[in-house]
PDB file of C-alpha atoms in Angstrom:
ATOM      1  CA  MET A   1     -11.257  28.807  -2.406  1.00 71.00           C
ATOM      2  CA  THR A   2     -10.021  31.904  -4.221  1.00 80.00           C
ATOM      3  CA  LEU A   3      -7.190  31.900  -6.740  1.00 85.00           C
ATOM      4  CA  THR A   4      -5.067  33.960  -4.337  1.00 83.00           C
ATOM      5  CA  ILE A   5      -5.446  31.408  -1.552  1.00 81.00           C
ATOM      6  CA  TRP A   6      -4.698  28.545  -3.945  1.00 88.00           C
ATOM      7  CA  PHE A   7      -1.578  30.319  -5.208  1.00 86.00           C
ATOM      8  CA  SER A   8      -0.382  30.667  -1.609  1.00 80.00           C
ATOM      9  CA  LEU A   9      -0.981  26.954  -1.110  1.00 83.00           C
ATOM     10  CA  PHE A  10       0.822  26.138  -4.359  1.00 88.00           C
ATOM     11  CA  THR A  11       3.826  28.310  -3.436  1.00 85.00           C
ATOM     12  CA  ILE A  12       4.207  26.735   0.004  1.00 79.00           C
ATOM     13  CA  CYS A  13       3.924  23.231  -1.459  1.00 83.00           C
ATOM     14  CA  LEU A  14       6.508  24.021  -4.154  1.00 83.00           C
ATOM     15  CA  LEU A  15       8.973  25.459  -1.639  1.00 75.00           C
ATOM     16  CA  GLY A  16       8.458  22.424   0.581  1.00 76.00           C
ATOM     17  CA  ALA A  17       9.124  20.050  -2.315  1.00 82.00           C
ATOM     18  CA  MET A  18      12.208  21.975  -3.438  1.00 76.00           C
ATOM     19  CA  SER A  19      13.856  22.031  -0.013  1.00 68.00           C
ATOM     20  CA  PRO A  20      16.830  19.619   0.050  1.00 64.00           C
ATOM     21  CA  GLY A  21      16.627  16.615   2.326  1.00 72.00           C
ATOM     22  CA  PRO A  22      16.264  12.827   2.448  1.00 77.00           C
ATOM     23  CA  SER A  23      13.479  12.841  -0.150  1.00 84.00           C
ATOM     24  CA  LEU A  24      15.747  14.414  -2.767  1.00 82.00           C
ATOM     25  CA  ALA A  25      18.543  11.997  -1.875  1.00 79.00           C
ATOM     26  CA  MET A  26      16.182   9.034  -2.242  1.00 83.00           C
ATOM     27  CA  VAL A  27      14.759  10.043  -5.622  1.00 86.00           C
ATOM     28  CA  ALA A  28      18.252  10.908  -6.874  1.00 83.00           C
ATOM     29  CA  LYS A  29      19.590   7.508  -5.824  1.00 81.00           C
ATOM     30  CA  HIS A  30      16.893   5.570  -7.662  1.00 85.00           C
ATOM     31  CA  SER A  31      17.053   7.834 -10.729  1.00 83.00           C
ATOM     32  CA  LEU A  32      20.808   7.392 -11.012  1.00 78.00           C
ATOM     33  CA  ALA A  33      20.960   3.705 -10.147  1.00 76.00           C
ATOM     34  CA  GLY A  34      17.782   2.408 -11.754  1.00 79.00           C
ATOM     35  CA  GLY A  35      16.914   4.868 -14.492  1.00 80.00           C
ATOM     36  CA  ARG A  36      13.808   6.887 -15.215  1.00 87.00           C
ATOM     37  CA  ILE A  37      11.237   4.186 -14.471  1.00 92.00           C
ATOM     38  CA  ASN A  38      12.656   3.692 -10.987  1.00 91.00           C
ATOM     39  CA  GLY A  39      12.950   7.440 -10.485  1.00 91.00           C
ATOM     40  CA  PHE A  40       9.322   7.920 -11.502  1.00 95.00           C
ATOM     41  CA  ALA A  41       8.238   5.124  -9.164  1.00 95.00           C
ATOM     42  CA  ALA A  42      10.099   6.686  -6.231  1.00 94.00           C
ATOM     43  CA  ALA A  43       8.851  10.175  -7.137  1.00 95.00           C
ATOM     44  CA  TRP A  44       5.153   9.360  -7.374  1.00 96.00           C
ATOM     45  CA  ALA A  45       5.169   6.959  -4.429  1.00 96.00           C
ATOM     46  CA  HIS A  46       6.695   9.805  -2.430  1.00 95.00           C
ATOM     47  CA  ALA A  47       4.003  12.126  -3.778  1.00 95.00           C
ATOM     48  CA  PHE A  48       1.348   9.621  -2.678  1.00 96.00           C
ATOM     49  CA  GLY A  49       2.764   9.800   0.846  1.00 93.00           C
ATOM     50  CA  ILE A  50       2.527  13.591   0.640  1.00 92.00           C
ATOM     51  CA  GLY A  51      -1.100  13.248  -0.411  1.00 92.00           C
ATOM     52  CA  VAL A  52      -1.740  10.987   2.582  1.00 89.00           C
ATOM     53  CA  TYR A  53      -0.353  13.646   4.930  1.00 84.00           C
ATOM     54  CA  ALA A  54      -2.495  16.293   3.215  1.00 85.00           C
ATOM     55  CA  PHE A  55      -5.591  14.148   3.688  1.00 86.00           C
ATOM     56  CA  ILE A  56      -4.743  13.432   7.327  1.00 82.00           C
ATOM     57  CA  THR A  57      -4.284  17.133   7.989  1.00 76.00           C
ATOM     58  CA  LEU A  58      -7.530  17.917   6.222  1.00 76.00           C
ATOM     59  CA  ILE A  59      -9.613  15.609   8.388  1.00 76.00           C
ATOM     60  CA  GLY A  60      -8.118  17.010  11.560  1.00 69.00           C
ATOM     61  CA  LEU A  61      -5.531  14.464  12.636  1.00 60.00           C
ATOM     62  CA  ALA A  62      -2.895  17.194  12.661  1.00 57.00           C
ATOM     63  CA  VAL A  63      -4.627  18.496  15.781  1.00 67.00           C
ATOM     64  CA  VAL A  64      -4.309  15.059  17.353  1.00 65.00           C
ATOM     65  CA  LEU A  65      -0.574  15.042  16.622  1.00 62.00           C
ATOM     66  CA  GLN A  66      -0.196  18.489  18.177  1.00 65.00           C
ATOM     67  CA  GLN A  67      -2.088  17.474  21.296  1.00 76.00           C
ATOM     68  CA  SER A  68      -0.398  14.095  21.680  1.00 77.00           C
ATOM     69  CA  PRO A  69       3.366  14.601  22.106  1.00 73.00           C
ATOM     70  CA  LEU A  70       3.865  10.873  22.687  1.00 80.00           C
ATOM     71  CA  LEU A  71       2.342   9.986  19.327  1.00 76.00           C
ATOM     72  CA  PHE A  72       4.344  12.648  17.544  1.00 69.00           C
ATOM     73  CA  LYS A  73       7.562  11.524  19.232  1.00 75.00           C
ATOM     74  CA  GLY A  74       6.856   7.967  18.106  1.00 79.00           C
ATOM     75  CA  ILE A  75       6.532   9.111  14.493  1.00 70.00           C
ATOM     76  CA  SER A  76       9.684  11.215  14.820  1.00 69.00           C
ATOM     77  CA  TYR A  77      11.755   8.355  16.264  1.00 80.00           C
ATOM     78  CA  ALA A  78      10.509   5.953  13.589  1.00 77.00           C
ATOM     79  CA  GLY A  79      11.487   8.451  10.908  1.00 70.00           C
ATOM     80  CA  ALA A  80      14.940   8.985  12.450  1.00 78.00           C
ATOM     81  CA  ALA A  81      15.523   5.222  12.642  1.00 82.00           C
ATOM     82  CA  TYR A  82      14.637   4.828   8.974  1.00 75.00           C
ATOM     83  CA  LEU A  83      16.998   7.674   7.998  1.00 74.00           C
ATOM     84  CA  ILE A  84      19.821   6.029   9.965  1.00 84.00           C
ATOM     85  CA  TYR A  85      19.114   2.712   8.233  1.00 81.00           C
ATOM     86  CA  LEU A  86      19.244   4.347   4.795  1.00 76.00           C
ATOM     87  CA  GLY A  87      22.350   6.332   5.712  1.00 80.00           C
ATOM     88  CA  TYR A  88      24.174   3.264   7.024  1.00 84.00           C
ATOM     89  CA  ASN A  89      23.460   1.329   3.835  1.00 78.00           C
ATOM     90  CA  ALA A  90      24.590   4.287   1.731  1.00 75.00           C
ATOM     91  CA  LEU A  91      27.900   4.525   3.618  1.00 81.00           C
ATOM     92  CA  ARG A  92      28.481   0.849   2.890  1.00 77.00           C
ATOM     93  CA  SER A  93      27.340   1.424  -0.717  1.00 64.00           C
ATOM     94  CA  LYS A  94      24.854  -1.369  -0.094  1.00 57.00           C
ATOM     95  CA  GLY A  95      21.952  -0.917  -2.450  1.00 52.00           C
ATOM     96  CA  GLY A  96      23.217   2.573  -3.280  1.00 54.00           C
ATOM     97  CA  VAL A  97      24.261   4.249  -6.492  1.00 53.00           C
ATOM     98  CA  ALA A  98      27.720   2.655  -6.645  1.00 54.00           C
ATOM     99  CA  ALA A  99      26.500  -0.871  -5.994  1.00 52.00           C
ATOM    100  CA  ARG A 100      23.795  -0.642  -8.637  1.00 52.00           C
ATOM    101  CA  LEU A 101      25.994   0.899 -11.311  1.00 51.00           C
ATOM    102  CA  GLU A 102      28.824  -1.565 -10.751  1.00 51.00           C
ATOM    103  CA  SER A 103      26.634  -4.676 -10.665  1.00 49.00           C
ATOM    104  CA  GLY A 104      24.570  -3.698 -13.655  1.00 50.00           C
ATOM    105  CA  GLU A 105      21.599  -5.314 -11.968  1.00 56.00           C
ATOM    106  CA  PRO A 106      18.296  -3.501 -12.340  1.00 63.00           C
ATOM    107  CA  THR A 107      16.742  -2.073  -9.200  1.00 73.00           C
ATOM    108  CA  PRO A 108      13.240  -3.510  -8.678  1.00 85.00           C
ATOM    109  CA  VAL A 109      10.649  -0.836  -9.388  1.00 91.00           C
ATOM    110  CA  ALA A 110       8.681  -2.019  -6.353  1.00 92.00           C
ATOM    111  CA  GLN A 111      11.701  -1.324  -4.151  1.00 90.00           C
ATOM    112  CA  SER A 112      12.031   2.198  -5.536  1.00 91.00           C
ATOM    113  CA  ALA A 113       8.339   2.837  -4.915  1.00 94.00           C
ATOM    114  CA  ARG A 114       8.488   1.367  -1.407  1.00 93.00           C
ATOM    115  CA  GLU A 115      11.454   3.487  -0.358  1.00 90.00           C
ATOM    116  CA  GLY A 116       9.918   6.609  -1.899  1.00 92.00           C
ATOM    117  CA  LEU A 117       6.692   6.035   0.032  1.00 93.00           C
ATOM    118  CA  LEU A 118       8.394   5.289   3.346  1.00 90.00           C
ATOM    119  CA  ILE A 119      10.717   8.287   3.177  1.00 88.00           C
ATOM    120  CA  SER A 120       7.670  10.557   2.970  1.00 88.00           C
ATOM    121  CA  LEU A 121       5.468   8.771   5.487  1.00 87.00           C
ATOM    122  CA  LEU A 122       8.238   8.472   8.100  1.00 83.00           C
ATOM    123  CA  SER A 123       9.696  11.968   7.716  1.00 79.00           C
ATOM    124  CA  PRO A 124       9.138  14.191  10.783  1.00 74.00           C
ATOM    125  CA  LYS A 125      10.059  17.158   8.588  1.00 73.00           C
ATOM    126  CA  ILE A 126       7.035  16.527   6.383  1.00 79.00           C
ATOM    127  CA  ALA A 127       4.796  16.018   9.405  1.00 75.00           C
ATOM    128  CA  LEU A 128       5.974  19.337  10.845  1.00 71.00           C
ATOM    129  CA  PHE A 129       5.489  21.001   7.476  1.00 72.00           C
ATOM    130  CA  PHE A 130       1.843  20.032   7.283  1.00 73.00           C
ATOM    131  CA  ILE A 131       1.120  20.786  10.926  1.00 67.00           C
ATOM    132  CA  ALA A 132       2.808  24.183  10.956  1.00 61.00           C
ATOM    133  CA  LEU A 133       1.964  25.476   7.485  1.00 64.00           C
ATOM    134  CA  PHE A 134      -0.511  23.372   5.542  1.00 64.00           C
ATOM    135  CA  SER A 135      -3.141  23.168   8.289  1.00 60.00           C
ATOM    136  CA  GLN A 136      -3.891  26.888   7.905  1.00 62.00           C
ATOM    137  CA  PHE A 137      -5.614  26.087   4.624  1.00 67.00           C
ATOM    138  CA  VAL A 138      -7.948  23.505   6.125  1.00 65.00           C
ATOM    139  CA  ALA A 139     -10.359  26.242   7.243  1.00 65.00           C
ATOM    140  CA  VAL A 140     -11.065  27.248   3.639  1.00 68.00           C
ATOM    141  CA  GLY A 141     -11.857  23.679   2.648  1.00 64.00           C
ATOM    142  CA  ASP A 142     -15.569  23.961   3.313  1.00 68.00           C
ATOM    143  CA  THR A 143     -16.684  22.303   0.062  1.00 79.00           C
ATOM    144  CA  PHE A 144     -15.835  18.988  -1.565  1.00 82.00           C
ATOM    145  CA  ALA A 145     -14.127  20.809  -4.459  1.00 85.00           C
ATOM    146  CA  ALA A 146     -11.982  22.882  -2.078  1.00 82.00           C
ATOM    147  CA  LYS A 147     -11.035  19.823  -0.051  1.00 81.00           C
ATOM    148  CA  SER A 148     -10.058  17.972  -3.217  1.00 87.00           C
ATOM    149  CA  ILE A 149      -7.861  20.877  -4.331  1.00 90.00           C
ATOM    150  CA  ILE A 150      -6.168  21.050  -0.907  1.00 86.00           C
ATOM    151  CA  VAL A 151      -5.238  17.358  -1.107  1.00 87.00           C
ATOM    152  CA  LEU A 152      -4.371  17.215  -4.815  1.00 93.00           C
ATOM    153  CA  THR A 153      -2.186  20.342  -4.934  1.00 93.00           C
ATOM    154  CA  PRO A 154       0.682  19.049  -2.741  1.00 92.00           C
ATOM    155  CA  PHE A 155       0.382  15.594  -4.339  1.00 95.00           C
ATOM    156  CA  VAL A 156       0.718  16.920  -7.899  1.00 96.00           C
ATOM    157  CA  VAL A 157       3.358  19.554  -7.074  1.00 95.00           C
ATOM    158  CA  ASP A 158       5.552  17.027  -5.274  1.00 94.00           C
ATOM    159  CA  GLY A 159       5.165  14.416  -8.012  1.00 95.00           C
ATOM    160  CA  LEU A 160       5.950  16.846 -10.835  1.00 96.00           C
ATOM    161  CA  TRP A 161       8.959  18.330  -9.031  1.00 92.00           C
ATOM    162  CA  TYR A 162      10.584  14.950  -8.481  1.00 92.00           C
ATOM    163  CA  THR A 163       9.630  13.899 -12.011  1.00 94.00           C
ATOM    164  CA  LEU A 164      11.704  16.862 -13.226  1.00 90.00           C
ATOM    165  CA  ILE A 165      14.561  15.784 -10.939  1.00 87.00           C
ATOM    166  CA  THR A 166      14.310  12.262 -12.383  1.00 90.00           C
ATOM    167  CA  PHE A 167      14.486  13.552 -15.971  1.00 87.00           C
ATOM    168  CA  LEU A 168      17.595  15.569 -15.171  1.00 82.00           C
ATOM    169  CA  LEU A 169      19.405  12.814 -13.279  1.00 79.00           C
ATOM    170  CA  SER A 170      18.547   9.887 -15.556  1.00 72.00           C
ATOM    171  CA  SER A 171      20.190  11.390 -18.625  1.00 73.00           C
ATOM    172  CA  PRO A 172      22.665   8.831 -20.083  1.00 68.00           C
ATOM    173  CA  LYS A 173      25.329  11.534 -20.523  1.00 71.00           C
ATOM    174  CA  LEU A 174      25.048  12.560 -16.890  1.00 68.00           C
ATOM    175  CA  ILE A 175      25.203   8.951 -15.675  1.00 62.00           C
ATOM    176  CA  ASP A 176      28.440   8.404 -17.621  1.00 63.00           C
ATOM    177  CA  LYS A 177      29.962  11.495 -15.987  1.00 64.00           C
ATOM    178  CA  ILE A 178      29.075  10.496 -12.421  1.00 61.00           C
ATOM    179  CA  ARG A 179      29.796   6.779 -12.722  1.00 59.00           C
ATOM    180  CA  SER A 180      33.316   7.338 -11.396  1.00 62.00           C
ATOM    181  CA  LYS A 181      31.905   9.446  -8.551  1.00 67.00           C
ATOM    182  CA  ALA A 182      29.242   6.927  -7.492  1.00 66.00           C
ATOM    183  CA  VAL A 183      30.992   5.841  -4.282  1.00 72.00           C
ATOM    184  CA  LEU A 184      31.512   9.469  -3.249  1.00 74.00           C
ATOM    185  CA  ILE A 185      27.831  10.170  -3.897  1.00 69.00           C
ATOM    186  CA  ASP A 186      26.889   7.243  -1.667  1.00 72.00           C
ATOM    187  CA  ARG A 187      29.195   8.439   1.106  1.00 78.00           C
ATOM    188  CA  LEU A 188      27.865  11.985   0.980  1.00 79.00           C
ATOM    189  CA  SER A 189      24.257  10.779   0.868  1.00 72.00           C
ATOM    190  CA  GLY A 190      24.874   8.499   3.840  1.00 79.00           C
ATOM    191  CA  CYS A 191      26.400  11.313   5.881  1.00 83.00           C
ATOM    192  CA  VAL A 192      23.538  13.685   5.051  1.00 77.00           C
ATOM    193  CA  LEU A 193      20.902  11.113   5.982  1.00 74.00           C
ATOM    194  CA  ILE A 194      22.554  10.278   9.302  1.00 84.00           C
ATOM    195  CA  LEU A 195      23.029  13.965  10.141  1.00 83.00           C
ATOM    196  CA  LEU A 196      19.359  14.588   9.400  1.00 72.00           C
ATOM    197  CA  ALA A 197      18.446  11.693  11.698  1.00 79.00           C
ATOM    198  CA  ALA A 198      20.667  13.136  14.443  1.00 84.00           C
ATOM    199  CA  ARG A 199      18.994  16.510  14.056  1.00 75.00           C
ATOM    200  CA  VAL A 200      15.590  14.898  14.431  1.00 70.00           C
ATOM    201  CA  LEU A 201      16.649  13.049  17.582  1.00 79.00           C
ATOM    202  CA  LEU A 202      18.109  16.200  19.120  1.00 81.00           C
ATOM    203  CA  THR A 203      15.044  18.333  18.408  1.00 70.00           C
ATOM    204  CA  VAL A 204      12.254  15.898  19.337  1.00 65.00           C
TER     205      VAL A 204
END
């Protein structure tokens, strides 16, 4: 794999990580409500899910998804259902930013990691991303080193991007400023998540 090809891979992975969506909402929620440890747990669990998709694409299962509409629809519907579940809880401020800040109870790190992992594994957007864009790099992965780079690049890029987001959002000064806006943040997050789920259902 040449440096030019790797830079193309890196750029696509970075743009994919930076695009706003349920992943950003999830990491932001845990960073704001639980602090940096929870944000890191959500961020790197999400990155692990990204790495899983990269590995699946690398070994050719992306082709199976493309050739099996029923399987892909199943993944899409499962992802939409999970987004609706998260959105509904956010609208009720159940387990969201407001509930955590008001109660003062720490969010279990395992919960942050679990939600970060599931939001990546059950996201049709991520599946489409790897099928449509990432799979073009599989052909250059003809050596073990190249294959390792193809899997590790999206994993590391995603993890570092959301680590940066966690650092920014877990600042004590910032938390004090948004504490009064926590309910509004939950409501907006809930609406965004449900709208994303609706978009998935309409486009499957």
